[in-house]
Amino acid sequence: MGAVFLRDVKRFYTPKLLLLLLGAALFSLSARQGFAYSYESFVLFVLVDHYYITFFMVPKFLWISYTYLEDNLDYVLIRISRFPRYFAVKAAAWALNTSVFVLVQLAVIMSVGLGLPAGSGFPSPAEQDLSMEVLMKLSDIVQHPWQASALSVLHLILGLSMLGLVMMTLHHFLEKRWVAVITAGLFILMVFAMKSKIPELTRIPFLFINNYIIFMYNLTYPYAFWVTYISLGMIFGGTVYLICKYWNKDFEWHRKWLRPRGVMPYYAAQLFSFRNVGILATLAIVICLWKWLQLNNLAVGPSTWADYMIYTFWGHGHGYFKPADFLVMLLMNAAPLYMLALFLENEKRVHSMLLTIRLASKIQWASSILAAGSIYVLVYTIGLTTGSLLIPSIAGLPAEGVTMIPDLALSWNEIWVYITAVKWLELLVQFLLMLLVFLWSRQVTAAFGGLLLMYALYLLPYSWTLYIPAGMSSLAQHQPFMSAADSAYEGLPPQTIFLILIVIAVSAVLYILIHGYKRRFQ
């Protein structure tokens, strides 16, 4: 086993460590410029910088660890008597490598700080330096900066070692690509928790790894250390249990109860293809970034999450024409409907006798189409509204308050629910109307063209166009937002908008399930 341990230790020393040393040196030199405190304070200041840890140290560790993973060697497995002991030796080598990973950065930081004045105390609170706020918090639990540095280093080593152990365990039971997906997801959640300005997120164990790696995050609420170290112990215990009891098992999904039934999964697979998801995700990202750039150019004071959502989903009102706003509204609404039109066209083209035979009844075709389309529109809507929150959260905007419309008495989560509900209903209604035209005319082009015609009627200067179910999710038509923004424009009450959309949706679904589906088989 000693040979296995030494081999794994030697494998860690690669040119990647030089990049690690270079990055640590550059960041330390940047922090060294203009630093007016003691040497010990400088070392601690760099060690607890959560930007350095989050955006350099952790990605570097994940990258090195991922390339470090390897399949178990057959000639070694043949010679060992117990696999758990072999795994423990490899885990010990990983822990040693993690310690080296952290300590070499500490050595670089200490080297860069040479020349600063000596001093064993924390900076004085009277100096009012906001950059020293973290050090002030640490001064409440220890007497000297070097003690806080030692605790931070030990916490880093423990947290990263456990992260490495989890990666080893995942790699033992899963394919390497799944290890990459899971660790990338954990890192994204870590960044989101840091940038969202919601401290409660970092308090969720197992899912958010901030508290396991960054020592200062455990000072934000009582009993944080208990939660952190008990959950770390649970992770370690769970890993030991899995390796000792199920080391020779593969994770298999027994999904008999999830076995696809009917043709609905077949239709859903077409709608949720990689191409469709990629196109809609790219479009959503472009629209959200475009709205973010526009919002930054507005002189409305400091923005909030609610401001960004209102501006992104403001859409276009009646009685005027703004090409950019109208185009964004049209793209946001028509893109998923265009994918649904292509789906209906493909269903018309490939529909065969074999598919008809597989149907338990003809009405099953209609219910499958309706279910797949409704879920598709719902997922798109939730993804669009929820994804739009990532930009203001990453940008560090405050969550509460509305500066764009000061008289609006709604919180950001109420606005999110409102926008999600009305957007989904509008897209659902337009999908159902398109499906009705398709059933009657057998022409997808006519169905999608009818939707575009509704948006064209939307621009006519007549009051009755307010009741056309196209663009109804635009906040520019809603009374709570319009009256708060400009008392001269009333807009439609939310009750009226929801009533119109729900009545149309229910009527269309009932007609399709009772009679309309029959036209597909004529």
PDB file of N, CA and C in Angstrom, residues 480-517:
ATOM      1  N   PRO A 480     -51.874  47.403 -12.129  1.00  0.00           N
ATOM      2  CA  PRO A 480     -51.041  47.707 -10.958  1.00  0.00           C
ATOM      3  C   PRO A 480     -49.716  48.369 -11.325  1.00  0.00           C
ATOM      4  N   PHE A 481     -49.158  47.998 -12.452  1.00  0.00           N
ATOM      5  CA  PHE A 481     -47.869  48.556 -12.862  1.00  0.00           C
ATOM      6  C   PHE A 481     -48.052  49.876 -13.609  1.00  0.00           C
ATOM      7  N   MET A 482     -49.050  49.940 -14.490  1.00  0.00           N
ATOM      8  CA  MET A 482     -49.251  51.158 -15.269  1.00  0.00           C
ATOM      9  C   MET A 482     -49.709  52.322 -14.402  1.00  0.00           C
ATOM     10  N   SER A 483     -50.659  52.060 -13.494  1.00  0.00           N
ATOM     11  CA  SER A 483     -51.165  53.139 -12.653  1.00  0.00           C
ATOM     12  C   SER A 483     -50.112  53.631 -11.684  1.00  0.00           C
ATOM     13  N   ALA A 484     -49.225  52.729 -11.225  1.00  0.00           N
ATOM     14  CA  ALA A 484     -48.150  53.148 -10.332  1.00  0.00           C
ATOM     15  C   ALA A 484     -47.070  53.910 -11.084  1.00  0.00           C
ATOM     16  N   ALA A 485     -46.873  53.559 -12.368  1.00  0.00           N
ATOM     17  CA  ALA A 485     -45.850  54.250 -13.153  1.00  0.00           C
ATOM     18  C   ALA A 485     -46.353  55.576 -13.700  1.00  0.00           C
ATOM     19  N   ASP A 486     -47.613  55.607 -14.173  1.00  0.00           N
ATOM     20  CA  ASP A 486     -48.173  56.822 -14.764  1.00  0.00           C
ATOM     21  C   ASP A 486     -49.684  56.774 -14.576  1.00  0.00           C
ATOM     22  N   SER A 487     -50.203  57.657 -13.768  1.00  0.00           N
ATOM     23  CA  SER A 487     -51.631  57.640 -13.451  1.00  0.00           C
ATOM     24  C   SER A 487     -52.498  57.932 -14.662  1.00  0.00           C
ATOM     25  N   ALA A 488     -51.905  58.452 -15.753  1.00  0.00           N
ATOM     26  CA  ALA A 488     -52.698  58.766 -16.950  1.00  0.00           C
ATOM     27  C   ALA A 488     -53.094  57.505 -17.709  1.00  0.00           C
ATOM     28  N   TYR A 489     -52.418  56.401 -17.451  1.00  0.00           N
ATOM     29  CA  TYR A 489     -52.696  55.149 -18.159  1.00  0.00           C
ATOM     30  C   TYR A 489     -53.174  54.121 -17.145  1.00  0.00           C
ATOM     31  N   GLU A 490     -54.339  53.591 -17.371  1.00  0.00           N
ATOM     32  CA  GLU A 490     -54.951  52.674 -16.412  1.00  0.00           C
ATOM     33  C   GLU A 490     -54.472  51.235 -16.612  1.00  0.00           C
ATOM     34  N   GLY A 491     -54.570  50.755 -17.876  1.00  0.00           N
ATOM     35  CA  GLY A 491     -54.270  49.359 -18.126  1.00  0.00           C
ATOM     36  C   GLY A 491     -55.436  48.475 -17.740  1.00  0.00           C
ATOM     37  N   LEU A 492     -55.299  47.184 -17.987  1.00  0.00           N
ATOM     38  CA  LEU A 492     -56.340  46.218 -17.640  1.00  0.00           C
ATOM     39  C   LEU A 492     -56.115  45.689 -16.230  1.00  0.00           C
ATOM     40  N   PRO A 493     -57.179  45.489 -15.464  1.00  0.00           N
ATOM     41  CA  PRO A 493     -57.015  44.877 -14.141  1.00  0.00           C
ATOM     42  C   PRO A 493     -56.489  43.447 -14.277  1.00  0.00           C
ATOM     43  N   PRO A 494     -55.687  42.988 -13.334  1.00  0.00           N
ATOM     44  CA  PRO A 494     -55.180  41.606 -13.402  1.00  0.00           C
ATOM     45  C   PRO A 494     -56.298  40.578 -13.457  1.00  0.00           C
ATOM     46  N   GLN A 495     -57.418  40.843 -12.745  1.00  0.00           N
ATOM     47  CA  GLN A 495     -58.526  39.890 -12.759  1.00  0.00           C
ATOM     48  C   GLN A 495     -59.072  39.704 -14.173  1.00  0.00           C
ATOM     49  N   THR A 496     -59.158  40.810 -14.919  1.00  0.00           N
ATOM     50  CA  THR A 496     -59.661  40.724 -16.287  1.00  0.00           C
ATOM     51  C   THR A 496     -58.716  39.932 -17.178  1.00  0.00           C
ATOM     52  N   ILE A 497     -57.421  40.204 -17.050  1.00  0.00           N
ATOM     53  CA  ILE A 497     -56.425  39.505 -17.877  1.00  0.00           C
ATOM     54  C   ILE A 497     -56.447  38.008 -17.593  1.00  0.00           C
ATOM     55  N   PHE A 498     -56.421  37.642 -16.314  1.00  0.00           N
ATOM     56  CA  PHE A 498     -56.420  36.222 -15.969  1.00  0.00           C
ATOM     57  C   PHE A 498     -57.731  35.563 -16.379  1.00  0.00           C
ATOM     58  N   LEU A 499     -58.837  36.270 -16.244  1.00  0.00           N
ATOM     59  CA  LEU A 499     -60.127  35.698 -16.620  1.00  0.00           C
ATOM     60  C   LEU A 499     -60.175  35.420 -18.119  1.00  0.00           C
ATOM     61  N   ILE A 500     -59.725  36.368 -18.932  1.00  0.00           N
ATOM     62  CA  ILE A 500     -59.723  36.174 -20.382  1.00  0.00           C
ATOM     63  C   ILE A 500     -58.863  34.976 -20.764  1.00  0.00           C
ATOM     64  N   LEU A 501     -57.657  34.912 -20.224  1.00  0.00           N
ATOM     65  CA  LEU A 501     -56.734  33.829 -20.582  1.00  0.00           C
ATOM     66  C   LEU A 501     -57.242  32.475 -20.109  1.00  0.00           C
ATOM     67  N   ILE A 502     -57.780  32.412 -18.887  1.00  0.00           N
ATOM     68  CA  ILE A 502     -58.249  31.131 -18.353  1.00  0.00           C
ATOM     69  C   ILE A 502     -59.474  30.643 -19.112  1.00  0.00           C
ATOM     70  N   VAL A 503     -60.396  31.551 -19.423  1.00  0.00           N
ATOM     71  CA  VAL A 503     -61.596  31.143 -20.164  1.00  0.00           C
ATOM     72  C   VAL A 503     -61.226  30.598 -21.543  1.00  0.00           C
ATOM     73  N   ILE A 504     -60.332  31.293 -22.237  1.00  0.00           N
ATOM     74  CA  ILE A 504     -59.910  30.816 -23.559  1.00  0.00           C
ATOM     75  C   ILE A 504     -59.214  29.467 -23.450  1.00  0.00           C
ATOM     76  N   ALA A 505     -58.323  29.330 -22.459  1.00  0.00           N
ATOM     77  CA  ALA A 505     -57.576  28.077 -22.306  1.00  0.00           C
ATOM     78  C   ALA A 505     -58.503  26.917 -21.992  1.00  0.00           C
ATOM     79  N   VAL A 506     -59.405  27.094 -21.040  1.00  0.00           N
ATOM     80  CA  VAL A 506     -60.315  26.006 -20.666  1.00  0.00           C
ATOM     81  C   VAL A 506     -61.234  25.643 -21.831  1.00  0.00           C
ATOM     82  N   SER A 507     -61.754  26.649 -22.517  1.00  0.00           N
ATOM     83  CA  SER A 507     -62.645  26.384 -23.647  1.00  0.00           C
ATOM     84  C   SER A 507     -61.918  25.624 -24.749  1.00  0.00           C
ATOM     85  N   ALA A 508     -60.690  26.040 -25.054  1.00  0.00           N
ATOM     86  CA  ALA A 508     -59.935  25.366 -26.110  1.00  0.00           C
ATOM     87  C   ALA A 508     -59.603  23.931 -25.739  1.00  0.00           C
ATOM     88  N   VAL A 509     -59.205  23.692 -24.490  1.00  0.00           N
ATOM     89  CA  VAL A 509     -58.862  22.333 -24.054  1.00  0.00           C
ATOM     90  C   VAL A 509     -60.093  21.435 -24.108  1.00  0.00           C
ATOM     91  N   LEU A 510     -61.221  21.932 -23.610  1.00  0.00           N
ATOM     92  CA  LEU A 510     -62.442  21.127 -23.643  1.00  0.00           C
ATOM     93  C   LEU A 510     -62.859  20.799 -25.075  1.00  0.00           C
ATOM     94  N   TYR A 511     -62.764  21.784 -25.962  1.00  0.00           N
ATOM     95  CA  TYR A 511     -63.160  21.519 -27.351  1.00  0.00           C
ATOM     96  C   TYR A 511     -62.235  20.480 -27.984  1.00  0.00           C
ATOM     97  N   ILE A 512     -60.929  20.617 -27.760  1.00  0.00           N
ATOM     98  CA  ILE A 512     -59.982  19.680 -28.374  1.00  0.00           C
ATOM     99  C   ILE A 512     -60.208  18.269 -27.857  1.00  0.00           C
ATOM    100  N   LEU A 513     -60.441  18.115 -26.547  1.00  0.00           N
ATOM    101  CA  LEU A 513     -60.600  16.781 -25.961  1.00  0.00           C
ATOM    102  C   LEU A 513     -61.962  16.167 -26.264  1.00  0.00           C
ATOM    103  N   ILE A 514     -62.965  16.992 -26.527  1.00  0.00           N
ATOM    104  CA  ILE A 514     -64.302  16.458 -26.791  1.00  0.00           C
ATOM    105  C   ILE A 514     -64.539  16.215 -28.279  1.00  0.00           C
ATOM    106  N   HIS A 515     -64.126  17.146 -29.115  1.00  0.00           N
ATOM    107  CA  HIS A 515     -64.444  17.034 -30.531  1.00  0.00           C
ATOM    108  C   HIS A 515     -63.262  17.322 -31.467  1.00  0.00           C
ATOM    109  N   GLY A 516     -62.448  18.293 -31.109  1.00  0.00           N
ATOM    110  CA  GLY A 516     -61.425  18.761 -32.046  1.00  0.00           C
ATOM    111  C   GLY A 516     -60.423  17.708 -32.454  1.00  0.00           C
ATOM    112  N   TYR A 517     -60.062  16.798 -31.545  1.00  0.00           N
ATOM    113  CA  TYR A 517     -59.038  15.788 -31.856  1.00  0.00           C
ATOM    114  C   TYR A 517     -59.459  14.878 -33.002  1.00  0.00           C
TER     115      TYR A 517
END
